[in-house]
Amino acid sequence: MKPQTHPKTYRVKSFGCQMNVYDGERMGEMLDEQGLAPAPDGEDADLVVLNTCHIREKAAEKIYSDIGRLTKGKTQTKAPMIAVAGCVAQAEGEEIMARAPAVSMVVGPQAYHRLPDMLDKAVQGERATDTDMPAIAKFGALPARKRRSPTAFLTVQEGCDKFCTYCVVPYTRGAEISRPFSDLIDEARKLIEAGAREITLLGQNVNAWGGEDTKGHSVGLAGLIHALAKLDGLERIRYTTSHPNDMDDALIAAHGEVEQLMPYLHLPVQSGNDRILKAMNRAHTAESYLRLLERFRGVRPDIALSGDFIVGFPGETEAEFEDTLSIVDEVRYAQAYSFKYSPRPGTPAATMDNQIAPEIMDERLQRLQARINRDQLAFNAATVGRTCDVLIERKGKLPGQWLGKSPWLQSVFFEGDFELGDLVTVDLVEGRGSSVRGVPVQPAKAQATA
Ligand code: SAH
Ligand code: SF4
Ligand code: F3S
């Protein structure tokens, strides 16, 4: 490659899960430190970082079309320098370098703290790939947090040792690691100083987090949540994604003890059929999953439940798929994500017999999504009449309109004289599809002077 001028502006495009969003923010902070600035919306960036996801087929294919569009001037007037980061970079780094000569840098999810060095080399005309997995080293090498926003992500745990037979994450993100307790408290403090009122703790298996608190006691995620709840200015705590097998009594109990811990749980089940769960290597049954949810509802009856489902896992029969519909009927999720099974290279399920035909998968997905949507509408309708706090995250489409989240993670919109980051008490008055309309409750101050 020819030497290039040092980029002045950048844009990070993150795909996939929230952990990629977190990584994307941290890459941005590193580039800021290096003297680059985020490209304003609608303007060309000198450097584009594609922060990719490998979880399903389409996600990976999209990268090549994005690279093509960037180099052919379809996305920008001028072709930028391109870096590919994230899970596709980890899984297919060499292939990307060979297939896409326009890419200057390929960097894996555990190595992106080295992006500044790679950028300096790229400017000299040297293409570089770094897909090492030094795990925790990355966090220590990143600059301090300074992103200003009322809601923030904080990665506490990375990687996965579960090896579900369909999934690439153990290969792209590596083994399970937990970041140290004191580092997390420090990072949370910085986020709060920068304006965060809600922090979502992230991990591929966030409830596998474990560490030692400041007194040297071993604690799990519940211990971390209790400590975070003591930080001044932090109004809300969430965590995602949990695995049924890593759930412990303390975390369930925390939902009845910690006021700041929001009544929401994302707990993927994948299938409602025990034979399929076994073939997926999930190590829980439909029944043990349901009992777990019952215990959460026991301490927090209003808890909003969410999950993930895969339809069309190899060998799934119609009757086995119907068990998935039944578990949905039983749980009544507030919302849920559902996917068609996608064979991933290198995973055991990809070479299993009886791969399911695409038409059958389509049909099953539609039936499942119809039930999930039915329950989401019912959940939203059932919250009408409640009064709750909504944290404003952004402006709505209409003038004077605001959008934020209820404690149950519903999108709530309402009007009034407010600012980003305000925690506004509203009456929920009407369910509108996947969101809910709210009406602010007259502030106590205004009532007193009236
Ligand atoms: N660690 C989390 C989720 C990781 S991936 C967990 O175990 O729950 C997010 C979701 O993508 C999974 O829950 C699963 O539903 C889906 N998924 C993962 N691999 C997939 C594949 N090969 N095909 C279709 N969906 C998949
Ligand atoms: Fe993938 Fe299973 Fe690990 Fe979740 S628990 S990341 S689905 S291997
Ligand atoms: Fe995708 Fe990697 Fe997240 S594969 S879902 S970006 S862990």
Short mmCIF file of C-alpha atoms and ligand atoms in Angstrom, two decimals:
data_model
loop_
_atom_site.label_atom_id
_atom_site.label_comp_id
_atom_site.label_asym_id
_atom_site.label_seq_id
_atom_site.Cartn_x
_atom_site.Cartn_y
_atom_site.Cartn_z
CA MET A 1 0.00 0.00 0.00
CA LYS A 2 1.08 3.57 -0.66
CA PRO A 3 1.78 5.89 2.29
CA GLN A 4 -1.33 7.93 3.11
CA THR A 5 -1.91 11.27 4.83
CA HIS A 6 -2.76 10.96 8.51
CA PRO A 7 -6.54 10.88 8.89
CA LYS A 8 -8.08 13.86 10.71
CA THR A 9 -11.61 12.57 11.13
CA TYR A 10 -13.09 9.16 11.86
CA ARG A 11 -16.36 7.27 12.03
CA VAL A 12 -16.91 4.00 13.92
CA LYS A 13 -19.80 1.84 12.66
CA SER A 14 -20.68 -0.84 15.20
CA PHE A 15 -22.77 -3.92 14.38
CA GLY A 16 -23.93 -6.76 16.62
CA CYS A 17 -24.26 -6.75 20.38
CA GLN A 18 -23.94 -4.02 22.97
CA MET A 19 -20.41 -5.16 23.77
CA ASN A 20 -19.47 -4.07 20.27
CA VAL A 21 -21.13 -0.71 20.93
CA TYR A 22 -18.99 -0.37 24.06
CA ASP A 23 -15.84 -1.35 22.13
CA GLY A 24 -16.77 1.12 19.38
CA GLU A 25 -17.01 3.94 21.93
CA ARG A 26 -13.63 3.02 23.38
CA MET A 27 -12.00 2.94 19.95
CA GLY A 28 -13.44 6.40 19.36
CA GLU A 29 -11.95 7.64 22.63
CA MET A 30 -8.54 6.30 21.57
CA LEU A 31 -8.72 8.02 18.22
CA ASP A 32 -9.73 11.26 20.01
CA GLU A 33 -6.53 10.93 22.10
CA GLN A 34 -4.55 10.55 18.89
CA GLY A 35 -5.85 13.92 17.72
CA LEU A 36 -8.60 12.73 15.36
CA ALA A 37 -12.14 14.06 15.63
CA PRO A 38 -15.46 12.32 14.96
CA ALA A 39 -16.68 13.17 11.44
CA PRO A 40 -19.86 15.28 11.63
CA ASP A 41 -23.05 13.48 10.51
CA GLY A 42 -23.41 13.45 6.75
CA GLU A 43 -19.77 14.41 6.12
CA ASP A 44 -16.94 12.20 4.83
CA ALA A 45 -14.65 10.58 7.39
CA ASP A 46 -10.93 10.11 6.63
CA LEU A 47 -10.93 6.82 8.57
CA VAL A 48 -13.86 4.41 8.84
CA VAL A 49 -13.78 1.64 11.43
CA LEU A 50 -16.20 -1.20 10.65
CA ASN A 51 -16.76 -2.86 14.02
CA THR A 52 -18.21 -6.16 12.90
CA CYS A 53 -20.35 -9.03 14.19
CA HIS A 54 -20.00 -12.70 13.23
CA ILE A 55 -23.02 -14.15 14.98
CA ARG A 56 -25.07 -14.86 11.85
CA GLU A 57 -24.20 -15.17 8.18
CA LYS A 58 -25.67 -11.92 6.90
CA ALA A 59 -23.73 -9.97 9.51
CA ALA A 60 -20.39 -11.08 8.02
CA GLU A 61 -21.40 -10.71 4.37
CA LYS A 62 -22.51 -7.14 5.01
CA ILE A 63 -18.91 -6.15 5.72
CA TYR A 64 -17.77 -6.85 2.18
CA SER A 65 -20.63 -4.88 0.69
CA ASP A 66 -19.90 -2.00 3.10
CA ILE A 67 -16.22 -2.01 2.05
CA GLY A 68 -17.28 -2.00 -1.62
CA ARG A 69 -19.64 0.93 -1.09
CA LEU A 70 -16.97 2.92 0.77
CA THR A 71 -14.30 2.38 -1.89
CA LYS A 72 -16.65 3.06 -4.81
CA GLY A 73 -17.70 6.40 -3.36
CA LYS A 74 -21.29 5.32 -2.69
CA THR A 75 -21.22 6.06 1.03
CA GLN A 76 -18.84 9.01 0.92
CA THR A 77 -17.60 11.28 -1.85
CA LYS A 78 -13.98 10.29 -1.08
CA ALA A 79 -12.79 6.75 -0.25
CA PRO A 80 -11.57 6.62 3.38
CA MET A 81 -8.87 4.59 5.07
CA ILE A 82 -10.64 1.45 6.35
CA ALA A 83 -10.13 -0.59 9.51
CA VAL A 84 -12.09 -3.78 10.21
CA ALA A 85 -12.57 -4.52 13.91
CA GLY A 86 -14.85 -6.80 15.92
CA CYS A 87 -15.75 -10.47 15.69
CA VAL A 88 -15.46 -10.93 11.90
CA ALA A 89 -11.97 -9.45 12.14
CA GLN A 90 -11.13 -12.06 14.79
CA ALA A 91 -12.62 -14.97 12.85
CA GLU A 92 -11.61 -14.07 9.31
CA GLY A 93 -8.78 -11.55 9.63
CA GLU A 94 -6.47 -13.12 7.06
CA GLU A 95 -9.32 -13.69 4.63
CA ILE A 96 -10.38 -10.04 4.84
CA MET A 97 -6.82 -8.88 4.16
CA ALA A 98 -6.67 -11.14 1.10
CA ARG A 99 -10.16 -10.41 -0.22
CA ALA A 100 -10.32 -6.66 0.43
CA PRO A 101 -7.12 -4.80 -0.54
CA ALA A 102 -8.74 -1.50 0.45
CA VAL A 103 -8.59 -2.53 4.11
CA SER A 104 -5.54 -1.11 5.91
CA MET A 105 -6.06 -2.59 9.38
CA VAL A 106 -7.71 -5.66 10.86
CA VAL A 107 -8.01 -5.70 14.63
CA GLY A 108 -9.72 -8.24 16.91
CA PRO A 109 -11.98 -7.42 19.88
CA GLN A 110 -9.21 -8.11 22.42
CA ALA A 111 -6.49 -6.21 20.59
CA TYR A 112 -8.02 -2.86 19.67
CA HIS A 113 -5.96 -0.97 22.27
CA ARG A 114 -3.19 -1.33 19.66
CA LEU A 115 -5.19 0.55 17.03
CA PRO A 116 -3.17 3.81 17.43
CA ASP A 117 0.11 1.99 16.60
CA MET A 118 -1.51 0.23 13.68
CA LEU A 119 -2.83 3.54 12.39
CA ASP A 120 0.65 5.08 12.48
CA LYS A 121 1.91 2.10 10.44
CA ALA A 122 -0.99 2.31 8.00
CA VAL A 123 -0.11 5.93 7.33
CA GLN A 124 3.38 4.67 6.31
CA GLY A 125 1.66 2.30 3.88
CA GLU A 126 1.95 -0.85 6.02
CA ARG A 127 -1.14 -3.05 6.30
CA ALA A 128 -1.48 -4.74 9.69
CA THR A 129 -3.52 -7.50 11.33
CA ASP A 130 -3.72 -8.00 15.10
CA THR A 131 -5.99 -10.73 16.43
CA ASP A 132 -4.11 -11.60 19.62
CA MET A 133 -6.19 -12.26 22.71
CA PRO A 134 -4.38 -10.69 25.66
CA ALA A 135 -7.80 -10.46 27.39
CA ILE A 136 -7.58 -8.01 30.29
CA ALA A 137 -4.52 -6.12 28.92
CA LYS A 138 -6.78 -4.11 26.63
CA PHE A 139 -8.67 -2.33 29.41
CA GLY A 140 -5.50 -1.18 31.19
CA ALA A 141 -4.19 0.35 27.97
CA LEU A 142 -7.31 2.36 27.12
CA PRO A 143 -7.65 6.08 27.89
CA ALA A 144 -9.97 7.26 30.70
CA ARG A 145 -13.70 7.44 30.02
CA LYS A 146 -15.09 10.82 29.09
CA ARG A 147 -18.11 10.16 26.95
CA ARG A 148 -21.06 12.32 28.01
CA SER A 149 -24.42 10.61 28.02
CA PRO A 150 -27.23 9.90 30.50
CA THR A 151 -26.93 6.17 29.77
CA ALA A 152 -23.68 4.26 29.52
CA PHE A 153 -22.42 0.75 28.90
CA LEU A 154 -19.73 -0.78 31.08
CA THR A 155 -18.17 -4.09 30.01
CA VAL A 156 -17.49 -6.09 33.17
CA GLN A 157 -17.00 -9.56 31.72
CA GLU A 158 -15.88 -10.84 28.35
CA GLY A 159 -15.72 -14.12 26.54
CA CYS A 160 -17.58 -17.37 26.87
CA ASP A 161 -16.70 -20.90 27.99
CA LYS A 162 -20.14 -22.37 27.29
CA PHE A 163 -19.59 -23.56 23.73
CA CYS A 164 -23.22 -23.79 22.67
CA THR A 165 -22.92 -25.90 19.53
CA TYR A 166 -24.28 -23.19 17.18
CA CYS A 167 -22.29 -20.21 18.46
CA VAL A 168 -19.06 -18.44 17.38
CA VAL A 169 -18.65 -16.25 20.44
CA PRO A 170 -16.26 -18.58 22.35
CA TYR A 171 -14.00 -18.46 19.28
CA THR A 172 -14.22 -14.74 18.52
CA ARG A 173 -14.17 -13.42 22.08
CA GLY A 174 -12.09 -16.07 23.79
CA ALA A 175 -12.36 -17.53 27.31
CA GLU A 176 -14.44 -15.98 30.10
CA ILE A 177 -12.65 -13.25 31.99
CA SER A 178 -13.86 -10.83 34.66
CA ARG A 179 -12.50 -7.32 34.97
CA PRO A 180 -11.27 -6.44 38.49
CA PHE A 181 -13.81 -4.93 40.93
CA SER A 182 -11.86 -1.73 41.65
CA ASP A 183 -11.31 -0.99 37.93
CA LEU A 184 -15.05 -1.25 37.40
CA ILE A 185 -15.92 1.02 40.32
CA ASP A 186 -13.39 3.57 38.98
CA GLU A 187 -14.78 3.39 35.45
CA ALA A 188 -18.35 3.71 36.76
CA ARG A 189 -17.32 6.82 38.76
CA LYS A 190 -15.85 8.40 35.60
CA LEU A 191 -19.01 7.63 33.66
CA ILE A 192 -21.15 9.22 36.40
CA GLU A 193 -18.88 12.31 36.49
CA ALA A 194 -19.43 12.57 32.71
CA GLY A 195 -23.21 12.59 33.24
CA ALA A 196 -24.32 8.94 33.26
CA ARG A 197 -27.39 8.34 35.43
CA GLU A 198 -27.90 4.77 34.21
CA ILE A 199 -25.19 2.15 33.70
CA THR A 200 -25.75 -1.15 31.91
CA LEU A 201 -23.21 -3.80 32.91
CA LEU A 202 -22.22 -5.88 29.91
CA GLY A 203 -20.82 -9.34 29.35
CA GLN A 204 -21.34 -12.22 26.94
CA ASN A 205 -22.27 -14.00 30.18
CA VAL A 206 -22.50 -11.05 32.50
CA ASN A 207 -23.69 -13.09 35.49
CA ALA A 208 -20.53 -15.20 35.31
CA TRP A 209 -18.68 -12.11 36.57
CA GLY A 210 -16.73 -12.71 39.78
CA GLY A 211 -14.06 -10.84 41.69
CA GLU A 212 -12.79 -9.62 45.02
CA ASP A 213 -14.25 -6.53 46.62
CA THR A 214 -12.10 -3.91 48.40
CA LYS A 215 -12.10 -6.03 51.59
CA GLY A 216 -10.81 -9.06 49.70
CA HIS A 217 -14.15 -10.93 49.84
CA SER A 218 -15.16 -13.00 46.79
CA VAL A 219 -18.25 -11.50 45.23
CA GLY A 220 -20.42 -12.22 42.21
CA LEU A 221 -22.35 -9.80 40.04
CA ALA A 222 -24.80 -9.09 42.90
CA GLY A 223 -21.88 -7.87 45.05
CA LEU A 224 -20.75 -5.55 42.28
CA ILE A 225 -24.30 -4.24 41.85
CA HIS A 226 -24.62 -3.55 45.60
CA ALA A 227 -21.35 -1.58 45.49
CA LEU A 228 -22.36 0.41 42.40
CA ALA A 229 -25.69 1.26 44.02
CA LYS A 230 -23.75 3.16 46.72
CA LEU A 231 -22.20 5.56 44.18
CA ASP A 232 -23.74 9.04 44.36
CA GLY A 233 -25.57 10.08 41.22
CA LEU A 234 -26.20 6.63 39.80
CA GLU A 235 -29.97 6.23 39.54
CA ARG A 236 -30.30 3.06 37.51
CA ILE A 237 -28.40 -0.19 37.03
CA ARG A 238 -29.05 -2.84 34.38
CA TYR A 239 -27.09 -5.88 33.23
CA THR A 240 -27.08 -8.07 30.14
CA THR A 241 -26.78 -10.86 28.87
CA SER A 242 -27.21 -13.54 31.50
CA HIS A 243 -26.94 -17.29 31.17
CA PRO A 244 -29.36 -19.52 33.13
CA ASN A 245 -26.51 -21.71 34.43
CA ASP A 246 -24.62 -18.79 36.02
CA MET A 247 -27.59 -17.43 37.95
CA ASP A 248 -27.12 -17.36 41.73
CA ASP A 249 -29.35 -16.67 44.75
CA ALA A 250 -27.64 -13.35 45.48
CA LEU A 251 -28.45 -11.93 42.04
CA ILE A 252 -32.09 -12.97 42.29
CA ALA A 253 -32.28 -11.48 45.79
CA ALA A 254 -30.66 -8.23 44.58
CA HIS A 255 -33.77 -7.56 42.51
CA GLY A 256 -35.73 -7.27 45.76
CA GLU A 257 -33.02 -5.34 47.63
CA VAL A 258 -31.40 -2.77 45.36
CA GLU A 259 -33.69 0.11 44.50
CA GLN A 260 -31.52 1.21 41.54
CA LEU A 261 -31.56 -2.24 39.94
CA MET A 262 -34.21 -2.04 37.22
CA PRO A 263 -36.99 -4.67 37.02
CA TYR A 264 -35.83 -6.19 33.76
CA LEU A 265 -34.10 -9.47 32.94
CA HIS A 266 -32.78 -10.67 29.60
CA LEU A 267 -32.37 -14.42 29.97
CA PRO A 268 -32.08 -16.31 26.67
CA VAL A 269 -33.53 -19.83 26.54
CA GLN A 270 -33.04 -20.54 22.76
CA SER A 271 -35.56 -23.41 22.61
CA GLY A 272 -38.43 -24.81 24.65
CA ASN A 273 -37.53 -28.41 23.86
CA ASP A 274 -35.14 -30.44 26.03
CA ARG A 275 -33.75 -32.62 23.23
CA ILE A 276 -32.85 -29.53 21.21
CA LEU A 277 -31.45 -27.78 24.29
CA LYS A 278 -29.21 -30.78 24.86
CA ALA A 279 -28.08 -30.81 21.23
CA MET A 280 -27.34 -27.10 21.61
CA ASN A 281 -25.22 -27.90 24.70
CA ARG A 282 -27.26 -25.44 26.75
CA ALA A 283 -27.09 -27.56 29.95
CA HIS A 284 -30.47 -26.34 31.23
CA THR A 285 -33.95 -27.68 30.59
CA ALA A 286 -37.13 -25.82 29.74
CA GLU A 287 -38.40 -26.65 33.22
CA SER A 288 -35.28 -25.45 35.10
CA TYR A 289 -35.43 -22.22 33.08
CA LEU A 290 -39.09 -21.66 33.98
CA ARG A 291 -38.38 -22.31 37.70
CA LEU A 292 -35.61 -19.70 37.57
CA LEU A 293 -37.96 -17.10 36.11
CA GLU A 294 -40.51 -17.92 38.80
CA ARG A 295 -37.94 -17.09 41.46
CA PHE A 296 -37.27 -13.69 39.85
CA ARG A 297 -41.00 -13.02 39.75
CA GLY A 298 -41.16 -14.07 43.39
CA VAL A 299 -38.85 -11.24 44.51
CA ARG A 300 -39.92 -8.74 41.86
CA PRO A 301 -43.45 -9.48 40.62
CA ASP A 302 -43.41 -6.68 38.02
CA ILE A 303 -40.12 -7.80 36.42
CA ALA A 304 -40.12 -7.51 32.61
CA LEU A 305 -38.71 -10.65 31.03
CA SER A 306 -36.84 -10.89 27.76
CA GLY A 307 -35.17 -13.74 25.92
CA ASP A 308 -33.51 -15.01 22.75
CA PHE A 309 -34.73 -17.85 20.53
CA ILE A 310 -33.29 -19.81 17.63
CA VAL A 311 -35.67 -21.58 15.24
CA GLY A 312 -34.61 -24.33 12.86
CA PHE A 313 -31.67 -25.74 14.79
CA PRO A 314 -30.52 -28.90 12.90
CA GLY A 315 -33.03 -31.72 13.39
CA GLU A 316 -35.75 -29.53 14.97
CA THR A 317 -39.12 -31.19 14.29
CA GLU A 318 -42.47 -29.42 14.12
CA ALA A 319 -43.38 -30.81 17.56
CA GLU A 320 -40.07 -29.65 19.03
CA PHE A 321 -40.61 -26.18 17.57
CA GLU A 322 -44.09 -26.13 19.13
CA ASP A 323 -42.44 -26.57 22.55
CA THR A 324 -40.75 -23.22 21.88
CA LEU A 325 -44.16 -21.66 21.17
CA SER A 326 -45.41 -23.18 24.43
CA ILE A 327 -42.62 -21.72 26.52
CA VAL A 328 -43.42 -18.30 25.04
CA ASP A 329 -47.08 -18.79 25.99
CA GLU A 330 -46.04 -19.74 29.49
CA VAL A 331 -43.54 -16.92 30.13
CA ARG A 332 -45.34 -14.02 28.39
CA TYR A 333 -42.19 -12.04 27.59
CA ALA A 334 -42.25 -8.24 27.68
CA GLN A 335 -40.05 -8.47 24.58
CA ALA A 336 -37.81 -11.06 22.96
CA TYR A 337 -35.41 -11.61 20.07
CA SER A 338 -35.75 -14.52 17.66
CA PHE A 339 -33.43 -15.72 14.93
CA LYS A 340 -33.25 -18.30 12.20
CA TYR A 341 -30.46 -20.76 12.87
CA SER A 342 -27.36 -19.80 10.87
CA PRO A 343 -24.59 -22.40 10.43
CA ARG A 344 -21.32 -20.85 11.55
CA PRO A 345 -18.03 -22.18 10.22
CA GLY A 346 -16.11 -24.21 12.78
CA THR A 347 -19.06 -24.81 15.13
CA PRO A 348 -20.28 -28.37 15.78
CA ALA A 349 -23.88 -27.68 14.70
CA ALA A 350 -22.77 -26.55 11.22
CA THR A 351 -21.93 -30.15 10.28
CA MET A 352 -24.87 -31.83 12.04
CA ASP A 353 -27.32 -33.90 9.98
CA ASN A 354 -30.82 -32.70 9.14
CA GLN A 355 -30.16 -29.03 8.50
CA ILE A 356 -33.59 -27.37 8.24
CA ALA A 357 -34.81 -25.95 4.92
CA PRO A 358 -34.94 -22.12 4.72
CA GLU A 359 -38.72 -22.07 3.96
CA ILE A 360 -39.43 -24.03 7.13
CA MET A 361 -37.25 -21.69 9.16
CA ASP A 362 -39.05 -18.66 7.68
CA GLU A 363 -42.42 -20.08 8.52
CA ARG A 364 -41.41 -21.00 12.09
CA LEU A 365 -39.84 -17.59 12.67
CA GLN A 366 -43.05 -15.87 11.58
CA ARG A 367 -45.19 -17.94 13.92
CA LEU A 368 -42.83 -17.35 16.82
CA GLN A 369 -42.59 -13.61 16.17
CA ALA A 370 -46.37 -13.29 16.01
CA ARG A 371 -46.60 -14.66 19.57
CA ILE A 372 -43.73 -12.53 20.84
CA ASN A 373 -45.37 -9.41 19.35
CA ARG A 374 -48.72 -10.35 20.86
CA ASP A 375 -47.09 -10.55 24.29
CA GLN A 376 -45.15 -7.32 23.87
CA LEU A 377 -48.35 -5.44 23.04
CA ALA A 378 -50.08 -7.09 26.00
CA PHE A 379 -47.22 -6.17 28.32
CA ASN A 380 -47.29 -2.54 27.17
CA ALA A 381 -51.08 -2.40 27.51
CA ALA A 382 -50.84 -3.85 31.03
CA THR A 383 -48.48 -1.05 32.12
CA VAL A 384 -50.99 1.63 31.08
CA GLY A 385 -52.22 3.29 34.26
CA ARG A 386 -48.87 2.94 36.03
CA THR A 387 -46.80 5.95 37.09
CA CYS A 388 -43.04 5.57 36.71
CA ASP A 389 -39.79 7.43 36.10
CA VAL A 390 -38.51 7.74 32.56
CA LEU A 391 -34.88 8.64 31.84
CA ILE A 392 -34.72 10.91 28.78
CA GLU A 393 -32.26 9.54 26.23
CA ARG A 394 -33.05 11.59 23.16
CA LYS A 395 -35.37 14.00 21.39
CA GLY A 396 -38.46 12.55 19.74
CA LYS A 397 -39.49 13.08 16.11
CA LEU A 398 -42.01 15.83 16.89
CA PRO A 399 -41.04 19.25 18.29
CA GLY A 400 -41.05 19.24 22.11
CA GLN A 401 -41.20 15.45 22.22
CA TRP A 402 -38.81 13.34 24.31
CA LEU A 403 -37.94 9.67 24.26
CA GLY A 404 -36.71 7.61 27.16
CA LYS A 405 -36.96 4.27 28.89
CA SER A 406 -39.30 3.11 31.61
CA PRO A 407 -37.88 0.90 34.39
CA TRP A 408 -39.16 -2.07 32.30
CA LEU A 409 -37.06 -0.89 29.32
CA GLN A 410 -40.09 0.18 27.28
CA SER A 411 -39.61 3.17 24.98
CA VAL A 412 -41.77 5.95 26.35
CA PHE A 413 -42.46 9.21 24.54
CA PHE A 414 -43.96 12.38 26.02
CA GLU A 415 -43.91 16.15 25.69
CA GLY A 416 -42.80 18.94 27.99
CA ASP A 417 -40.10 21.38 29.00
CA PHE A 418 -37.27 18.98 29.82
CA GLU A 419 -33.64 18.22 29.00
CA LEU A 420 -31.63 15.20 27.96
CA GLY A 421 -30.83 13.10 31.04
CA ASP A 422 -33.83 14.29 33.09
CA LEU A 423 -35.55 11.59 35.10
CA VAL A 424 -39.21 12.50 34.63
CA THR A 425 -42.17 11.01 36.49
CA VAL A 426 -44.86 10.15 33.96
CA ASP A 427 -48.23 8.45 33.85
CA LEU A 428 -48.24 5.76 31.18
CA VAL A 429 -51.44 6.45 29.25
CA GLU A 430 -51.44 4.47 26.02
CA GLY A 431 -49.62 1.52 24.46
CA ARG A 432 -48.62 2.29 20.86
CA GLY A 433 -47.11 -0.80 19.30
CA SER A 434 -43.66 -1.34 20.73
CA SER A 435 -43.68 1.97 22.63
CA VAL A 436 -45.86 3.68 25.22
CA ARG A 437 -47.16 7.25 25.42
CA GLY A 438 -46.62 9.04 28.71
CA VAL A 439 -47.89 12.23 30.32
CA PRO A 440 -45.53 13.93 32.79
CA VAL A 441 -46.90 14.20 36.30
CA GLN A 442 -47.05 17.85 37.41
CA PRO A 443 -43.74 18.48 39.30
CA ALA A 444 -44.29 18.94 43.05
CA LYS A 445 -42.67 22.42 42.90
CA ALA A 446 -45.15 23.70 40.32
CA GLN A 447 -48.07 22.34 42.33
CA ALA A 448 -46.83 24.05 45.49
CA THR A 449 -46.71 27.48 43.83
CA ALA A 450 -50.02 27.07 42.01
N1 SAH B 1 -24.25 -15.05 25.48
C1 SAH B 1 -25.58 -14.82 25.22
C2 SAH B 1 -25.93 -14.41 23.79
C3 SAH B 1 -24.94 -14.37 22.73
S1 SAH B 1 -25.37 -14.22 21.06
C4 SAH B 1 -26.35 -16.06 25.58
O1 SAH B 1 -25.85 -17.14 25.60
O2 SAH B 1 -27.50 -15.95 25.85
C5 SAH B 1 -26.98 -13.56 21.00
C6 SAH B 1 -27.98 -14.47 20.47
O3 SAH B 1 -27.73 -14.77 19.10
C7 SAH B 1 -28.05 -15.82 21.15
O4 SAH B 1 -28.74 -15.77 22.35
C8 SAH B 1 -28.74 -16.66 20.09
O5 SAH B 1 -30.13 -16.60 20.24
C9 SAH B 1 -28.34 -16.00 18.78
N2 SAH B 1 -27.40 -16.82 18.03
C10 SAH B 1 -26.15 -17.18 18.37
N3 SAH B 1 -25.61 -17.98 17.43
C11 SAH B 1 -26.54 -18.13 16.46
C12 SAH B 1 -26.59 -18.85 15.22
N4 SAH B 1 -25.56 -19.58 14.82
N5 SAH B 1 -27.70 -18.76 14.49
C13 SAH B 1 -28.76 -18.04 14.91
N6 SAH B 1 -28.78 -17.35 16.06
C14 SAH B 1 -27.68 -17.39 16.84
FE1 SF4 B 2 -22.81 -18.24 22.52
FE2 SF4 B 2 -23.80 -20.00 24.21
FE3 SF4 B 2 -21.72 -18.53 24.92
FE4 SF4 B 2 -24.12 -17.42 24.66
S1 SF4 B 2 -23.53 -19.00 26.15
S2 SF4 B 2 -22.19 -16.62 23.88
S3 SF4 B 2 -24.99 -18.52 22.96
S4 SF4 B 2 -21.74 -20.07 23.34
FE1 F3S B 3 -21.62 -10.36 17.31
FE2 F3S B 3 -19.31 -10.66 18.48
FE3 F3S B 3 -21.32 -9.57 19.79
S1 F3S B 3 -20.26 -12.07 17.10
S2 F3S B 3 -23.07 -10.57 18.91
S3 F3S B 3 -20.33 -8.73 18.03
S4 F3S B 3 -19.78 -10.92 20.61
#
